[in-house]
Structures are given as C-alpha cells and as structure tokens.
PDB file of C-alpha atoms in Angstrom:
ATOM      1  CA  MET A  10      -4.774 -36.254   8.007  1.00 45.00           C
ATOM      2  CA  THR A  11      -2.490 -38.265   5.778  1.00 43.00           C
ATOM      3  CA  THR A  12       0.735 -39.229   7.554  1.00 43.00           C
ATOM      4  CA  ALA A  13       4.299 -38.525   6.429  1.00 44.00           C
ATOM      5  CA  GLN A  14       7.266 -40.836   7.036  1.00 47.00           C
ATOM      6  CA  THR A  15      10.135 -39.684   9.236  1.00 46.00           C
ATOM      7  CA  LYS A  16      13.804 -40.647   9.044  1.00 44.00           C
ATOM      8  CA  SER A  17      13.302 -43.281  11.720  1.00 46.00           C
ATOM      9  CA  GLY A  18      10.616 -45.002   9.669  1.00 44.00           C
ATOM     10  CA  THR A  19       7.780 -43.849  11.916  1.00 43.00           C
ATOM     11  CA  THR A  20       5.136 -41.374  10.854  1.00 41.00           C
ATOM     12  CA  GLU A  21       3.996 -38.016  12.134  1.00 46.00           C
ATOM     13  CA  ARG A  22       0.594 -36.519  11.422  1.00 43.00           C
ATOM     14  CA  GLY A  23       0.198 -33.110   9.800  1.00 44.00           C
ATOM     15  CA  GLN A  24       3.761 -32.869   8.502  1.00 48.00           C
ATOM     16  CA  TYR A  25       4.019 -30.906   5.259  1.00 51.00           C
ATOM     17  CA  ARG A  26       6.603 -31.967   2.721  1.00 55.00           C
ATOM     18  CA  ARG A  27       8.617 -29.688   0.456  1.00 53.00           C
ATOM     19  CA  PRO A  28      10.518 -30.939  -2.593  1.00 49.00           C
ATOM     20  CA  ASP A  29      13.387 -33.301  -1.806  1.00 52.00           C
ATOM     21  CA  ALA A  30      16.818 -33.195  -3.453  1.00 46.00           C
ATOM     22  CA  ALA A  31      15.850 -35.508  -6.317  1.00 42.00           C
ATOM     23  CA  GLN A  32      12.824 -33.418  -7.180  1.00 46.00           C
ATOM     24  CA  ARG A  33      14.841 -30.221  -7.061  1.00 47.00           C
ATOM     25  CA  ALA A  34      17.500 -31.694  -9.319  1.00 45.00           C
ATOM     26  CA  ALA A  35      14.839 -32.403 -11.934  1.00 43.00           C
ATOM     27  CA  ARG A  36      14.105 -28.703 -12.221  1.00 45.00           C
ATOM     28  CA  SER A  37      16.045 -25.882 -13.772  1.00 43.00           C
ATOM     29  CA  ALA A  38      19.076 -24.586 -11.897  1.00 42.00           C
ATOM     30  CA  PRO A  39      18.508 -21.700  -9.488  1.00 43.00           C
ATOM     31  CA  GLY A  40      18.874 -18.290 -11.029  1.00 44.00           C
ATOM     32  CA  ALA A  41      16.905 -15.509 -12.612  1.00 43.00           C
ATOM     33  CA  THR A  42      13.414 -16.451 -13.695  1.00 47.00           C
ATOM     34  CA  PRO A  43      12.923 -16.208 -17.481  1.00 49.00           C
ATOM     35  CA  LEU A  44      10.625 -13.405 -18.578  1.00 52.00           C
ATOM     36  CA  GLY A  45       6.962 -14.331 -18.285  1.00 77.00           C
ATOM     37  CA  ARG A  46       7.449 -17.360 -16.036  1.00 89.00           C
ATOM     38  CA  VAL A  47       5.785 -17.518 -12.622  1.00 94.00           C
ATOM     39  CA  THR A  48       7.820 -18.798  -9.682  1.00 95.00           C
ATOM     40  CA  VAL A  49       5.855 -21.361  -7.658  1.00 96.00           C
ATOM     41  CA  ALA A  50       6.491 -23.163  -4.357  1.00 94.00           C
ATOM     42  CA  VAL A  51       4.426 -26.282  -3.647  1.00 94.00           C
ATOM     43  CA  TYR A  52       3.405 -27.362  -0.158  1.00 94.00           C
ATOM     44  CA  ALA A  53       1.601 -30.678   0.318  1.00 91.00           C
ATOM     45  CA  GLU A  54       0.617 -32.798   3.280  1.00 85.00           C
ATOM     46  CA  ASP A  55       2.121 -35.998   1.851  1.00 88.00           C
ATOM     47  CA  LEU A  56       4.579 -37.171  -0.779  1.00 90.00           C
ATOM     48  CA  ILE A  57       1.889 -38.433  -3.162  1.00 89.00           C
ATOM     49  CA  LEU A  58       0.175 -35.049  -3.362  1.00 90.00           C
ATOM     50  CA  GLN A  59       3.556 -33.302  -3.624  1.00 90.00           C
ATOM     51  CA  THR A  60       4.720 -35.509  -6.490  1.00 91.00           C
ATOM     52  CA  GLY A  61       1.427 -35.248  -8.345  1.00 90.00           C
ATOM     53  CA  MET A  62       1.394 -31.466  -8.230  1.00 92.00           C
ATOM     54  CA  ILE A  63       5.023 -31.188  -9.331  1.00 92.00           C
ATOM     55  CA  HIS A  64       4.375 -33.607 -12.198  1.00 90.00           C
ATOM     56  CA  GLN A  65       1.497 -31.430 -13.390  1.00 90.00           C
ATOM     57  CA  LEU A  66       3.482 -28.189 -13.363  1.00 93.00           C
ATOM     58  CA  ARG A  67       7.158 -28.898 -14.037  1.00 90.00           C
ATOM     59  CA  MET A  68       6.817 -29.391 -17.805  1.00 88.00           C
ATOM     60  CA  ARG A  69       4.888 -26.168 -18.384  1.00 93.00           C
ATOM     61  CA  PRO A  70       7.066 -23.350 -19.767  1.00 93.00           C
ATOM     62  CA  GLU A  71       4.963 -20.756 -17.904  1.00 93.00           C
ATOM     63  CA  ILE A  72       6.033 -22.132 -14.521  1.00 95.00           C
ATOM     64  CA  GLU A  73       9.314 -22.224 -12.602  1.00 94.00           C
ATOM     65  CA  LEU A  74       9.120 -24.506  -9.572  1.00 94.00           C
ATOM     66  CA  ILE A  75      11.149 -23.130  -6.680  1.00 91.00           C
ATOM     67  CA  PRO A  76      13.424 -25.358  -4.549  1.00 82.00           C
ATOM     68  CA  GLU A  77      13.064 -25.404  -0.790  1.00 75.00           C
ATOM     69  CA  ALA A  78      15.990 -23.085  -0.135  1.00 79.00           C
ATOM     70  CA  GLU A  79      14.417 -20.369  -2.296  1.00 87.00           C
ATOM     71  CA  ALA A  80      10.733 -20.824  -1.410  1.00 84.00           C
ATOM     72  CA  ASP A  81      10.495 -17.325   0.060  1.00 87.00           C
ATOM     73  CA  ARG A  82      11.052 -15.750  -3.358  1.00 89.00           C
ATOM     74  CA  ALA A  83       8.122 -17.554  -4.980  1.00 93.00           C
ATOM     75  CA  GLN A  84       5.399 -15.380  -6.480  1.00 94.00           C
ATOM     76  CA  VAL A  85       2.823 -18.058  -5.764  1.00 95.00           C
ATOM     77  CA  SER A  86       2.553 -20.697  -3.041  1.00 94.00           C
ATOM     78  CA  LEU A  87       0.301 -23.663  -3.798  1.00 94.00           C
ATOM     79  CA  VAL A  88      -0.993 -25.587  -0.803  1.00 95.00           C
ATOM     80  CA  VAL A  89      -2.344 -29.044  -1.674  1.00 94.00           C
ATOM     81  CA  VAL A  90      -4.449 -30.827   0.957  1.00 93.00           C
ATOM     82  CA  ASP A  91      -7.364 -33.197   1.408  1.00 92.00           C
ATOM     83  CA  MET A  92      -9.275 -30.698   3.537  1.00 91.00           C
ATOM     84  CA  VAL A  93      -8.763 -27.496   5.513  1.00 91.00           C
ATOM     85  CA  ASP A  94      -7.858 -28.593   9.036  1.00 91.00           C
ATOM     86  CA  GLU A  95      -5.803 -27.147  11.872  1.00 91.00           C
ATOM     87  CA  ALA A  96      -2.445 -28.041  10.315  1.00 92.00           C
ATOM     88  CA  THR A  97      -3.510 -26.442   7.021  1.00 92.00           C
ATOM     89  CA  VAL A  98      -4.571 -23.255   8.804  1.00 92.00           C
ATOM     90  CA  GLN A  99      -1.218 -23.043  10.596  1.00 93.00           C
ATOM     91  CA  LEU A 100       0.612 -23.365   7.279  1.00 93.00           C
ATOM     92  CA  LEU A 101      -1.601 -20.745   5.599  1.00 93.00           C
ATOM     93  CA  HIS A 102      -0.983 -18.287   8.431  1.00 91.00           C
ATOM     94  CA  ARG A 103       2.766 -18.859   8.114  1.00 92.00           C
ATOM     95  CA  LEU A 104       2.688 -18.243   4.370  1.00 92.00           C
ATOM     96  CA  GLN A 105       0.581 -15.137   4.921  1.00 90.00           C
ATOM     97  CA  ARG A 106       3.553 -13.461   6.606  1.00 89.00           C
ATOM     98  CA  ASN A 107       5.367 -13.303   3.252  1.00 89.00           C
ATOM     99  CA  THR A 108       3.526 -10.376   1.676  1.00 86.00           C
ATOM    100  CA  SER A 109       5.335 -10.780  -1.659  1.00 88.00           C
ATOM    101  CA  THR A 110       3.829 -14.243  -2.221  1.00 91.00           C
ATOM    102  CA  ARG A 111       0.170 -15.032  -2.956  1.00 94.00           C
ATOM    103  CA  THR A 112      -1.305 -18.296  -1.740  1.00 95.00           C
ATOM    104  CA  GLY A 113      -3.587 -20.674  -3.612  1.00 94.00           C
ATOM    105  CA  LEU A 114      -5.365 -23.690  -2.147  1.00 94.00           C
ATOM    106  CA  VAL A 115      -5.907 -26.960  -4.029  1.00 94.00           C
ATOM    107  CA  VAL A 116      -8.268 -28.944  -1.826  1.00 93.00           C
ATOM    108  CA  GLY A 117     -10.066 -32.252  -2.019  1.00 91.00           C
ATOM    109  CA  PHE A 118     -13.044 -31.358   0.164  1.00 87.00           C
ATOM    110  CA  PHE A 119     -14.013 -27.791   1.021  1.00 80.00           C
ATOM    111  CA  GLU A 120     -16.474 -27.436   3.898  1.00 77.00           C
ATOM    112  CA  SER A 121     -18.770 -24.414   3.812  1.00 67.00           C
ATOM    113  CA  GLY A 122     -17.449 -23.294   7.193  1.00 73.00           C
ATOM    114  CA  ALA A 123     -13.911 -23.101   5.783  1.00 81.00           C
ATOM    115  CA  LEU A 124     -14.766 -20.002   3.730  1.00 81.00           C
ATOM    116  CA  GLN A 125     -14.234 -17.632   6.655  1.00 80.00           C
ATOM    117  CA  THR A 126     -10.968 -19.364   7.487  1.00 85.00           C
ATOM    118  CA  MET A 127      -9.817 -18.994   3.890  1.00 84.00           C
ATOM    119  CA  ILE A 128     -10.519 -15.243   4.013  1.00 82.00           C
ATOM    120  CA  GLU A 129      -8.706 -14.799   7.331  1.00 84.00           C
ATOM    121  CA  CYS A 130      -5.667 -16.693   6.009  1.00 88.00           C
ATOM    122  CA  GLY A 131      -5.394 -14.488   2.923  1.00 88.00           C
ATOM    123  CA  VAL A 132      -5.987 -17.256   0.370  1.00 91.00           C
ATOM    124  CA  ALA A 133      -6.249 -15.685  -3.084  1.00 91.00           C
ATOM    125  CA  ALA A 134      -7.542 -18.672  -5.052  1.00 92.00           C
ATOM    126  CA  VAL A 135      -9.181 -22.050  -4.528  1.00 92.00           C
ATOM    127  CA  LEU A 136      -9.357 -25.050  -6.853  1.00 93.00           C
ATOM    128  CA  ARG A 137     -10.908 -28.398  -6.053  1.00 91.00           C
ATOM    129  CA  ARG A 138      -8.501 -31.278  -6.606  1.00 90.00           C
ATOM    130  CA  GLY A 139     -11.031 -33.142  -8.737  1.00 89.00           C
ATOM    131  CA  GLU A 140     -10.889 -30.236 -11.220  1.00 91.00           C
ATOM    132  CA  ALA A 141      -7.137 -29.612 -10.968  1.00 90.00           C
ATOM    133  CA  ASP A 142      -5.939 -30.601 -14.413  1.00 92.00           C
ATOM    134  CA  GLN A 143      -2.787 -29.037 -15.813  1.00 93.00           C
ATOM    135  CA  ASP A 144      -4.471 -26.180 -17.670  1.00 94.00           C
ATOM    136  CA  ARG A 145      -6.593 -25.157 -14.697  1.00 93.00           C
ATOM    137  CA  LEU A 146      -3.567 -25.205 -12.424  1.00 94.00           C
ATOM    138  CA  VAL A 147      -1.578 -22.994 -14.773  1.00 94.00           C
ATOM    139  CA  HIS A 148      -4.555 -20.627 -15.112  1.00 93.00           C
ATOM    140  CA  LEU A 149      -4.793 -20.450 -11.321  1.00 94.00           C
ATOM    141  CA  VAL A 150      -1.090 -19.691 -10.923  1.00 94.00           C
ATOM    142  CA  ARG A 151      -0.978 -17.041 -13.649  1.00 94.00           C
ATOM    143  CA  ALA A 152      -4.139 -15.359 -12.362  1.00 92.00           C
ATOM    144  CA  MET A 153      -2.673 -15.074  -8.865  1.00 93.00           C
ATOM    145  CA  ALA A 154       0.608 -13.734 -10.240  1.00 92.00           C
ATOM    146  CA  ASN A 155      -1.443 -11.029 -12.008  1.00 91.00           C
ATOM    147  CA  GLY A 156      -3.135 -10.044  -8.759  1.00 89.00           C
ATOM    148  CA  GLU A 157      -6.417 -11.797  -9.537  1.00 89.00           C
ATOM    149  CA  GLY A 158      -8.493 -14.170  -7.446  1.00 86.00           C
ATOM    150  CA  VAL A 159      -9.967 -17.483  -8.583  1.00 88.00           C
ATOM    151  CA  LEU A 160     -12.876 -19.300  -6.926  1.00 85.00           C
ATOM    152  CA  PRO A 161     -15.275 -22.052  -7.966  1.00 83.00           C
ATOM    153  CA  GLY A 162     -18.685 -20.579  -8.818  1.00 79.00           C
ATOM    154  CA  ASP A 163     -20.431 -21.927  -5.722  1.00 78.00           C
ATOM    155  CA  LEU A 164     -17.749 -20.520  -3.415  1.00 77.00           C
ATOM    156  CA  LEU A 165     -17.922 -17.140  -5.143  1.00 73.00           C
ATOM    157  CA  GLY A 166     -21.664 -17.063  -4.491  1.00 75.00           C
ATOM    158  CA  LYS A 167     -21.099 -17.907  -0.818  1.00 72.00           C
ATOM    159  CA  LEU A 168     -18.426 -15.215  -0.567  1.00 70.00           C
ATOM    160  CA  LEU A 169     -20.772 -12.567  -1.974  1.00 67.00           C
ATOM    161  CA  ASP A 170     -23.496 -13.674   0.439  1.00 71.00           C
ATOM    162  CA  HIS A 171     -20.967 -13.460   3.262  1.00 63.00           C
ATOM    163  CA  VAL A 172     -19.956  -9.903   2.325  1.00 64.00           C
ATOM    164  CA  SER A 173     -23.592  -8.846   1.981  1.00 65.00           C
ATOM    165  CA  SER A 174     -24.416 -10.295   5.406  1.00 66.00           C
ATOM    166  CA  LEU A 175     -21.401  -8.539   6.936  1.00 60.00           C
ATOM    167  CA  GLN A 176     -22.495  -5.184   5.499  1.00 57.00           C
ATOM    168  CA  ARG A 177     -26.116  -5.646   6.576  1.00 67.00           C
ATOM    169  CA  THR A 178     -25.653  -7.024  10.082  1.00 68.00           C
ATOM    170  CA  VAL A 179     -22.379  -5.505  11.266  1.00 58.00           C
ATOM    171  CA  LEU A 180     -21.470  -2.379   9.321  1.00 55.00           C
ATOM    172  CA  ASP A 181     -24.821  -0.748   8.474  1.00 61.00           C
ATOM    173  CA  PRO A 182     -25.957  -0.464  12.124  1.00 66.00           C
ATOM    174  CA  ARG A 183     -22.720   1.419  12.851  1.00 59.00           C
ATOM    175  CA  GLY A 184     -22.900   3.680   9.810  1.00 58.00           C
ATOM    176  CA  LEU A 185     -19.827   1.980   8.302  1.00 54.00           C
ATOM    177  CA  THR A 186     -19.091   0.568   4.861  1.00 55.00           C
ATOM    178  CA  LEU A 187     -16.574  -1.857   3.385  1.00 52.00           C
ATOM    179  CA  SER A 188     -14.753   1.063   1.792  1.00 58.00           C
ATOM    180  CA  THR A 189     -12.174   3.254   3.514  1.00 71.00           C
ATOM    181  CA  LEU A 190     -14.857   5.890   4.154  1.00 79.00           C
ATOM    182  CA  THR A 191     -17.914   5.832   6.371  1.00 81.00           C
ATOM    183  CA  ALA A 192     -21.253   6.777   4.834  1.00 81.00           C
ATOM    184  CA  ARG A 193     -21.043  10.224   6.497  1.00 88.00           C
ATOM    185  CA  GLU A 194     -17.497  10.836   5.251  1.00 89.00           C
ATOM    186  CA  ALA A 195     -18.384   9.816   1.713  1.00 88.00           C
ATOM    187  CA  GLU A 196     -21.433  12.128   1.706  1.00 91.00           C
ATOM    188  CA  MET A 197     -19.410  15.122   2.887  1.00 93.00           C
ATOM    189  CA  ILE A 198     -16.656  14.555   0.335  1.00 92.00           C
ATOM    190  CA  ARG A 199     -19.280  14.176  -2.387  1.00 91.00           C
ATOM    191  CA  LEU A 200     -20.678  17.589  -1.404  1.00 94.00           C
ATOM    192  CA  VAL A 201     -17.156  19.059  -1.464  1.00 93.00           C
ATOM    193  CA  SER A 202     -16.768  17.664  -4.988  1.00 92.00           C
ATOM    194  CA  GLU A 203     -19.955  19.509  -5.978  1.00 91.00           C
ATOM    195  CA  GLY A 204     -18.482  22.832  -4.839  1.00 91.00           C
ATOM    196  CA  PHE A 205     -20.228  23.312  -1.485  1.00 93.00           C
ATOM    197  CA  ASP A 206     -18.336  25.065   1.315  1.00 93.00           C
ATOM    198  CA  THR A 207     -18.298  24.104   5.000  1.00 94.00           C
ATOM    199  CA  ALA A 208     -21.405  26.088   5.940  1.00 94.00           C
ATOM    200  CA  GLU A 209     -23.414  24.668   3.040  1.00 94.00           C
ATOM    201  CA  ILE A 210     -22.327  21.107   3.813  1.00 94.00           C
ATOM    202  CA  ALA A 211     -23.347  21.615   7.449  1.00 94.00           C
ATOM    203  CA  GLN A 212     -26.764  22.824   6.359  1.00 93.00           C
ATOM    204  CA  LYS A 213     -27.332  19.937   3.938  1.00 92.00           C
ATOM    205  CA  THR A 214     -26.179  17.223   6.356  1.00 92.00           C
ATOM    206  CA  SER A 215     -27.676  18.736   9.525  1.00 92.00           C
ATOM    207  CA  TYR A 216     -24.295  18.729  11.248  1.00 93.00           C
ATOM    208  CA  SER A 217     -22.488  21.701  12.764  1.00 94.00           C
ATOM    209  CA  GLU A 218     -19.733  23.396  10.809  1.00 93.00           C
ATOM    210  CA  ARG A 219     -17.291  22.219  13.465  1.00 93.00           C
ATOM    211  CA  THR A 220     -18.340  18.594  12.903  1.00 94.00           C
ATOM    212  CA  VAL A 221     -17.933  18.962   9.139  1.00 94.00           C
ATOM    213  CA  LYS A 222     -14.435  20.350   9.594  1.00 93.00           C
ATOM    214  CA  ASN A 223     -13.531  17.573  12.034  1.00 92.00           C
ATOM    215  CA  VAL A 224     -14.833  14.836   9.733  1.00 92.00           C
ATOM    216  CA  LEU A 225     -12.954  16.145   6.706  1.00 93.00           C
ATOM    217  CA  HIS A 226      -9.808  16.646   8.775  1.00 91.00           C
ATOM    218  CA  GLU A 227     -10.052  13.058  10.078  1.00 89.00           C
ATOM    219  CA  VAL A 228     -10.343  11.703   6.512  1.00 89.00           C
ATOM    220  CA  ALA A 229      -7.351  13.744   5.350  1.00 89.00           C
ATOM    221  CA  THR A 230      -5.237  12.637   8.318  1.00 89.00           C
ATOM    222  CA  ARG A 231      -6.183   8.950   8.137  1.00 85.00           C
ATOM    223  CA  LEU A 232      -5.611   8.659   4.396  1.00 85.00           C
ATOM    224  CA  GLU A 233      -2.620  11.059   4.353  1.00 86.00           C
ATOM    225  CA  LEU A 234      -4.307  13.521   2.005  1.00 87.00           C
ATOM    226  CA  ARG A 235      -3.059  17.076   1.604  1.00 88.00           C
ATOM    227  CA  ASN A 236      -6.316  18.984   1.314  1.00 89.00           C
ATOM    228  CA  ARG A 237      -9.977  18.727   0.306  1.00 88.00           C
ATOM    229  CA  ALA A 238      -9.199  18.624  -3.394  1.00 89.00           C
ATOM    230  CA  HIS A 239      -6.846  15.723  -2.795  1.00 89.00           C
ATOM    231  CA  ALA A 240      -9.585  13.978  -0.768  1.00 88.00           C
ATOM    232  CA  VAL A 241     -12.067  14.382  -3.624  1.00 89.00           C
ATOM    233  CA  GLY A 242      -9.550  13.032  -6.141  1.00 87.00           C
ATOM    234  CA  TYR A 243      -8.783  10.037  -3.901  1.00 83.00           C
ATOM    235  CA  ALA A 244     -12.455   9.225  -3.402  1.00 84.00           C
ATOM    236  CA  MET A 245     -13.209   9.446  -7.118  1.00 86.00           C
ATOM    237  CA  ARG A 246     -10.212   7.330  -8.151  1.00 81.00           C
ATOM    238  CA  HIS A 247     -11.244   4.584  -5.740  1.00 75.00           C
ATOM    239  CA  GLY A 248     -14.923   4.708  -6.620  1.00 76.00           C
ATOM    240  CA  LEU A 249     -15.969   5.845  -3.137  1.00 77.00           C
ATOM    241  CA  ILE A 250     -18.228   8.664  -4.313  1.00 78.00           C
TER     242      ILE A 250
END
C-alpha cells in the first residue's frame, strides 16, 4: 500500500489521510448546506489521491466537501484506494457504523474476490479510478445521495450471478428466499389475499390448520403487522406476492 508521511518524517503503511487545514480553508465555511448540494467526505490512502479527488469535486456547485471535524454529517463518504486490502476493509467497516452516510469506492484495481467484501462492508457504489472523471464522480455522488447504487457493468453482472448462486445453493434447499418471507409464508398470504380461510388454506397447502395459524401468526409478529389484512397489504406493497 502507498505510504503516508508522519510528523517525524518517517512513513507508516495503510494510513488514511483526511483533508488538512489548507485544504479545508479552500472550501466554503462550515454551515448549512445549500439546497440541492450533497455533502461529501473524502478518505484516501495517500496525499496524492486525496488532493486529486478534492480537485475534481471542489469546484462543482452540486458538491459540498466536508472538513474533518464534520465528516460524520456527510451524506456520502468517498474512499479512494489503489485496491481493496485489509486497511481498506477496516476503513469501510468503520464508515459502515454511520448509518446516515452512504459509502462509495473509487478503486484502481478491483479483484473479483473483492465483490463479497464490498457487499459485507455496505458499499453502495463503485467506480474505477481510470474512469473517474469529474462528471462520473458527481453522478456517483448524487446517485448515492438519492439512495441509488452504481456499479460498472461487469461488476453488476457478477453481483447478479452471486445473488442467483446464493438463492440456488443456500436458500432454495432450506425453503427460504431473499425476501422477508419464506416460500411457504408467501404462499399462505397469497391464499389469504384470494379470500381463503384457515381451513381452505390448510387443504390447499396440505398443512394442518394449526400450522397455518402458526405461520401467519409468526409473519405478523416478526413484521409487526396487526392482522391478516395488514399482512396482505404489506406483502403486496413490497412485491412479495
């Protein structure tokens, strides 16, 4: 990993740099963010990457760069690295604790094995550094601020393959799905939505009436739903049936 210089003139590996006083002074004074601007904190593994990213973003009216003392109030955290290594993962996990901030990764080299790590660390968007011009960076930041995710096409394909493999090899054998309902729960709620009572649902699903009642009660308790009608409405709103 690129080294960073310490006060004594020596270097330490894996040390991430935040904006220094001179960089912060070049930005707007702390205060309320103007309407429509996205607050961004930049984390980089060396001063060159830090300076380059700030240079790209600080002149754009859509962006407000956040000084170190206020980094926790940023809507978006941008992590700029050569590759995803142990120090990067530690930083991403630390940023993940701030649930009000979404994290984007600008990376020089993205190994295929890093996809799982990215998911576990809650990264919302990825951009390769070779493609990180000013417009793409601003698009990335604004998309994250709007709750969207951004991935290069090849990584999106790998992510979909990963989800499909997870469903096929892990969830299907256990009768589970990626939704908040199991296949059995979804089927019973679908039958409720079609007007069937407990006895009819038991007959159609080959379960006892007691099991049907227990399953529907478990769904209502887990999802904090008031009754069967509420369960049907929840499932329909979230596309589960």
